[in-house]
Coordinates of C-alpha atoms in Angstrom, one line a residue:
M1 CA 20.5 15.7 -8.4
P2 CA 16.9 16.0 -7.1
E3 CA 16.4 18.1 -4.0
L4 CA 14.1 17.4 -1.0
D5 CA 10.8 19.1 -1.4
P6 CA 10.7 22.2 1.0
Q7 CA 7.4 21.0 2.6
A8 CA 8.8 17.6 3.2
E9 CA 12.0 19.1 4.6
A10 CA 10.0 21.3 7.0
L11 CA 8.0 18.3 8.1
L12 CA 11.1 16.3 8.8
E13 CA 12.6 19.2 10.8
T14 CA 9.5 19.5 12.9
I15 CA 9.5 15.8 13.7
D16 CA 13.2 16.0 14.5
A17 CA 12.7 18.9 16.8
M18 CA 10.0 17.0 18.7
G19 CA 12.7 14.4 19.6
M20 CA 10.5 11.4 18.7
P21 CA 12.5 8.2 18.4
P22 CA 12.4 6.3 15.1
T23 CA 10.0 3.4 14.8
Y24 CA 12.7 0.8 15.5
G25 CA 13.2 2.5 18.9
L26 CA 9.6 2.1 20.0
S27 CA 7.3 -0.7 21.2
V28 CA 4.8 -2.0 18.8
E29 CA 2.0 -0.3 20.7
S30 CA 3.8 3.1 20.8
A31 CA 4.6 2.8 17.1
R32 CA 1.0 2.1 16.2
A33 CA -0.2 5.1 18.2
R34 CA 2.3 7.4 16.6
L35 CA 1.4 6.4 13.1
E36 CA -2.2 7.1 13.8
E37 CA -1.4 10.5 15.1
L38 CA 1.0 11.3 12.2
F39 CA -1.5 10.3 9.5
A40 CA -4.6 11.8 11.2
G41 CA -6.5 14.5 9.2
G42 CA -7.2 15.2 5.6
G43 CA -10.7 13.8 5.7
E44 CA -12.9 14.8 2.7
D45 CA -16.6 14.4 2.6
V46 CA -17.9 11.3 0.8
D47 CA -21.5 10.3 0.1
R48 CA -21.4 7.1 2.1
V49 CA -19.3 5.5 4.7
K50 CA -20.2 2.1 6.1
E51 CA -18.3 -0.2 8.5
F52 CA -18.9 -3.9 8.7
A53 CA -17.0 -7.3 8.7
I54 CA -16.5 -9.9 6.1
G55 CA -15.5 -13.6 6.4
G56 CA -11.8 -14.2 6.7
P57 CA -9.5 -17.3 6.6
A58 CA -9.1 -17.2 10.4
E59 CA -11.5 -14.6 11.8
P60 CA -13.8 -11.9 10.5
I61 CA -12.0 -9.0 8.8
P62 CA -13.2 -5.5 9.6
V63 CA -13.7 -3.3 6.5
R64 CA -14.9 0.2 5.8
L65 CA -16.6 1.2 2.6
Y66 CA -16.4 4.7 1.1
G67 CA -18.2 5.7 -2.0
P68 CA -20.2 8.0 -4.1
A69 CA -24.0 7.9 -4.2
G70 CA -25.8 5.6 -6.6
D71 CA -25.2 2.1 -7.9
G72 CA -22.8 0.3 -10.1
H73 CA -19.6 2.1 -9.3
P74 CA -16.2 0.4 -9.6
L75 CA -14.7 -0.9 -6.4
V76 CA -11.1 -0.5 -5.2
V77 CA -9.9 -2.8 -2.5
F78 CA -7.5 -0.7 -0.5
L79 CA -4.7 -2.3 1.6
H80 CA -3.0 0.1 4.0
G81 CA 0.6 0.6 4.8
G82 CA 2.5 0.4 8.1
G83 CA 5.0 -2.3 7.6
W84 CA 2.4 -5.1 8.2
V85 CA 2.7 -4.1 11.8
L86 CA 1.1 -0.7 12.0
G87 CA -2.0 1.1 10.5
G88 CA -5.7 0.4 10.2
L89 CA -9.0 1.9 9.2
E90 CA -8.6 5.1 11.2
S91 CA -5.0 5.9 10.2
Y92 CA -5.9 5.6 6.5
D93 CA -9.4 7.2 6.6
G94 CA -8.2 10.4 4.9
V95 CA -6.4 8.6 2.1
C96 CA -9.5 6.4 1.4
R97 CA -11.8 9.4 1.3
A98 CA -9.6 11.3 -1.0
L99 CA -9.0 8.3 -3.3
S100 CA -12.8 7.6 -3.5
N101 CA -13.4 11.2 -4.6
A102 CA -10.4 11.3 -7.0
A103 CA -11.3 8.0 -8.7
D104 CA -15.1 8.5 -8.5
C105 CA -15.4 4.9 -7.2
A106 CA -16.1 3.0 -4.1
V107 CA -13.2 2.1 -1.8
L108 CA -13.2 -0.9 0.5
S109 CA -10.5 -0.4 3.2
V110 CA -9.3 -3.7 4.7
D111 CA -8.3 -4.0 8.3
Y112 CA -6.1 -7.1 7.8
R113 CA -4.4 -9.0 10.6
L114 CA -1.1 -7.4 11.8
A115 CA 2.2 -8.8 12.9
P116 CA 3.8 -9.7 15.2
E117 CA 0.6 -11.2 16.6
H118 CA -0.1 -12.5 13.1
P119 CA 3.0 -13.0 11.0
F120 CA 3.3 -13.8 7.3
P121 CA 1.2 -15.1 5.5
A122 CA -1.8 -13.8 7.6
A123 CA -1.9 -10.3 6.0
V124 CA -1.8 -11.6 2.5
E125 CA -4.3 -14.3 3.2
D126 CA -6.7 -11.7 4.5
A127 CA -6.0 -9.4 1.6
Y128 CA -6.8 -12.2 -0.9
A129 CA -9.9 -13.1 1.0
A130 CA -11.1 -9.5 0.9
T131 CA -10.5 -9.4 -2.8
E132 CA -12.5 -12.6 -3.3
W133 CA -15.3 -11.2 -1.2
A134 CA -15.4 -8.0 -3.2
A135 CA -15.6 -9.9 -6.5
R136 CA -18.4 -12.2 -5.3
H137 CA -20.4 -9.7 -3.4
A138 CA -19.8 -6.3 -5.0
D139 CA -23.5 -6.1 -6.0
R140 CA -24.5 -6.3 -2.3
I141 CA -22.8 -3.0 -1.7
N142 CA -24.1 -1.4 -4.9
C143 CA -20.8 -1.9 -6.8
D144 CA -19.9 -3.5 -10.1
P145 CA -18.4 -7.0 -9.7
D146 CA -16.8 -6.7 -13.1
R147 CA -14.8 -3.6 -12.2
I148 CA -12.6 -4.5 -9.2
A149 CA -9.2 -3.0 -8.6
L150 CA -6.5 -3.2 -5.9
A151 CA -4.6 -0.3 -4.3
G152 CA -2.1 -0.1 -1.5
D153 CA 0.8 1.8 -0.2
S154 CA 4.1 0.5 1.2
A155 CA 3.2 -2.8 2.9
G156 CA -0.2 -2.5 1.4
G157 CA 1.4 -2.1 -2.0
N158 CA 3.2 -5.3 -1.3
L159 CA -0.1 -7.0 -0.5
A160 CA -1.8 -5.7 -3.6
A161 CA 1.0 -6.9 -5.8
A162 CA 1.0 -10.3 -4.0
V163 CA -2.8 -10.7 -4.4
T164 CA -2.6 -10.0 -8.2
L165 CA 0.0 -12.8 -8.4
M166 CA -2.0 -15.1 -6.3
S167 CA -5.1 -14.4 -8.3
R168 CA -3.3 -15.1 -11.6
D169 CA -1.7 -18.2 -10.3
H170 CA -4.8 -19.7 -8.8
D171 CA -7.5 -18.6 -11.2
G172 CA -8.8 -16.1 -8.6
P173 CA -10.8 -12.9 -9.0
E174 CA -10.4 -10.9 -12.2
I175 CA -8.6 -7.7 -11.2
A176 CA -8.8 -4.7 -13.5
H177 CA -6.0 -2.6 -12.2
Q178 CA -3.4 -2.4 -9.5
S179 CA -2.3 0.9 -7.9
L180 CA 1.0 0.4 -6.0
L181 CA 2.2 3.4 -4.0
Y182 CA 5.9 3.1 -3.0
P183 CA 5.5 -0.6 -2.6
A184 CA 7.7 -2.9 -0.6
V185 CA 8.3 -5.7 -3.1
A186 CA 11.9 -6.9 -2.5
S187 CA 13.4 -9.7 -0.4
P188 CA 16.2 -9.0 2.1
A189 CA 17.6 -12.4 1.3
V190 CA 18.0 -11.6 -2.4
H191 CA 17.8 -7.9 -3.3
D192 CA 20.0 -5.0 -2.4
F193 CA 19.3 -1.6 -4.0
P194 CA 21.2 1.7 -3.8
S195 CA 18.2 3.6 -2.3
H196 CA 18.3 1.2 0.7
E197 CA 21.5 2.8 1.8
E198 CA 21.2 6.3 0.2
N199 CA 17.9 7.0 2.0
A200 CA 18.4 4.8 5.1
E201 CA 18.4 7.8 7.6
G202 CA 16.6 11.1 7.9
Y203 CA 13.6 10.6 5.6
L204 CA 10.9 9.4 7.9
L205 CA 11.3 5.7 7.0
E206 CA 14.6 4.5 8.4
G207 CA 16.5 1.5 7.1
A208 CA 16.7 0.1 10.6
S209 CA 12.9 0.5 10.8
V210 CA 12.5 -1.5 7.7
E211 CA 14.4 -4.3 9.4
W212 CA 12.3 -3.9 12.5
F213 CA 9.1 -4.4 10.4
L214 CA 10.6 -7.4 8.6
E215 CA 11.6 -9.1 11.9
R216 CA 8.0 -9.0 13.0
Y217 CA 6.2 -9.8 9.8
V218 CA 8.6 -12.5 8.4
P219 CA 10.4 -14.0 11.5
N220 CA 11.0 -17.3 9.6
P221 CA 13.9 -16.7 7.1
V222 CA 12.4 -19.4 4.8
D223 CA 9.6 -17.0 4.0
H224 CA 12.1 -14.4 2.7
R225 CA 12.1 -16.4 -0.5
N226 CA 8.3 -16.7 -0.9
V227 CA 7.1 -14.9 -4.0
Y228 CA 3.9 -13.8 -2.1
F229 CA 6.1 -12.0 0.4
A230 CA 8.4 -10.5 -2.1
P231 CA 6.8 -10.1 -5.5
L232 CA 10.1 -9.1 -7.2
L233 CA 11.1 -12.8 -6.8
A234 CA 8.4 -13.8 -9.3
R235 CA 10.1 -15.1 -12.5
D236 CA 7.0 -14.3 -14.6
L237 CA 5.1 -11.1 -14.3
S238 CA 3.1 -11.5 -17.5
E239 CA -0.7 -11.5 -17.6
L240 CA -1.1 -9.3 -14.6
P241 CA -3.4 -6.3 -14.4
S242 CA -2.3 -2.9 -15.7
A243 CA -0.5 -0.9 -13.0
T244 CA 0.1 2.5 -11.6
V245 CA 3.3 2.7 -9.6
L246 CA 4.3 5.7 -7.5
T247 CA 7.8 6.1 -6.1
A248 CA 9.4 8.8 -4.0
G249 CA 12.9 10.0 -4.5
F250 CA 13.9 10.1 -0.9
D251 CA 12.6 6.7 0.1
P252 CA 14.6 3.6 0.9
L253 CA 12.1 1.6 -1.1
R254 CA 12.4 3.8 -4.2
D255 CA 14.5 1.5 -6.3
E256 CA 12.5 -1.7 -5.6
G257 CA 9.4 0.2 -6.8
R258 CA 11.2 1.3 -9.9
E259 CA 12.4 -2.2 -10.6
Y260 CA 9.0 -3.7 -10.2
A261 CA 7.5 -1.1 -12.6
D262 CA 10.2 -1.9 -15.1
R263 CA 9.7 -5.7 -14.8
L264 CA 6.0 -5.4 -15.2
E265 CA 6.5 -3.3 -18.4
S266 CA 9.0 -5.8 -19.7
A267 CA 6.5 -8.5 -19.2
G268 CA 4.0 -6.7 -21.4
V269 CA 1.9 -5.2 -18.6
P270 CA 0.7 -1.7 -19.2
V271 CA 2.4 0.5 -16.6
E272 CA 2.3 4.2 -15.6
H273 CA 5.2 5.0 -13.3
H274 CA 5.3 8.3 -11.5
E275 CA 8.3 9.3 -9.4
Y276 CA 7.9 12.2 -7.0
E277 CA 11.6 13.1 -6.9
G278 CA 11.4 15.4 -3.9
M279 CA 9.2 13.3 -1.7
I280 CA 9.6 10.9 1.2
H281 CA 8.1 7.5 2.0
G282 CA 4.4 7.7 3.1
F283 CA 3.8 11.1 1.5
V284 CA 0.3 10.5 0.2
S285 CA -0.9 10.0 3.8
L286 CA 0.3 13.4 4.8
L287 CA -2.6 15.3 3.2
D288 CA -2.5 18.2 5.7
Q289 CA 1.3 18.8 5.4
L290 CA 2.3 18.0 1.8
D291 CA 0.7 19.3 -1.5
A292 CA 2.2 16.4 -3.3
A293 CA 0.0 14.1 -1.3
R294 CA -3.1 15.4 -3.0
D295 CA -1.4 15.4 -6.3
G296 CA -0.3 11.8 -5.9
L297 CA -3.9 10.6 -5.0
E298 CA -5.3 12.6 -7.9
T299 CA -2.9 10.9 -10.3
V300 CA -3.8 7.5 -8.9
G301 CA -7.5 8.3 -9.0
E302 CA -7.4 9.6 -12.6
E303 CA -5.7 6.4 -13.8
L304 CA -8.3 4.3 -11.9
R305 CA -11.1 6.3 -13.4
T306 CA -9.7 5.9 -16.9
T307 CA -9.1 2.2 -16.5
L308 CA -12.4 1.4 -14.8
Q309 CA -14.7 3.6 -16.8

C-alpha cells in the first residue's frame, strides 16, 4: 500500500493547523484568493514573457507567453486548473515558467472564462479558440505553427483533452501532443471510481469540493453527458495526439486519469502514464513545497521535448 509522501504530509498538516476551511466552505472570491496564495512562488527565469489578448468567441482572451530566446520553437498551449472556477495567469505563472524551461519551448498560458459567471461550455470554447489562434498565428510570436501541443492540469487537463477531441471531430488544428496532469475527465452522471471515495477527505482536494466546482461549471444536468465536458464519455479515442498522463496516488481524480490513459492506449494512441503514488492533487503547482513538483514538470517537459523536436 503506497504511503503519503512526507513532504505532502507536512504540507497538509500545515494547512490543517491554519484552520482554513475547504474550498466548498468558501465563497468563490475567497476560494480564488486562497488558490493564488497557495500556488504563489516557484518562478524561474525565462528569456521572454509577454502578455496580450487574442480574439475569443465572446470576448478577448488574456494570454501570457513564456519562452526561450530565438525563433521557431514549439508552442504549448497551457490550460490552468482550478475546477473551472479558480485560477488564472498569476496562480500558474510558476508552473508555466518551469514547463517552458523543462520542455525548451514556448508556453502560451490561457486565461479562459471562469464559472459561475461563465458556465460550460465557455471555458472549452475559449480553450479551443486559443488553440486555433496558436495554430494560425504561431509565426507572429516566433513559434513553429507545425509543432503545437496542449497541456493542462486538473480542470485544464479536462479542457486539453476536450480540445483534442473537438479538433479531431471538426477538422481543427493539428495537435502534436497532449500533456494531461491529473485530469478531470469523468462525468458524475455516469462514472464512479474507487478513488473518488478513498481520497475524498484530507488530501487537499475534497470530494465535496469537486461537487462544489461541478455545480458552478455544469449547473445544467444535461451537460453532464456532453463528451466535451467529460472526455471519458467518448466512445472512440482513436486518432488523437500522443499523450503524457500524470496521476497522483492520493487524489480523488486518480482513477479517472488512469482510465483515460488506458483507454487512449487501447485506442492505439501512444501514451506515457506516470503515477506519483505518494502525491496529492495539484502537486506540480507546489514548486516551493514539494520536490515531486519539479520532477513532474521535468517528466512532462522531457516528453514534450522528445515529441516536438
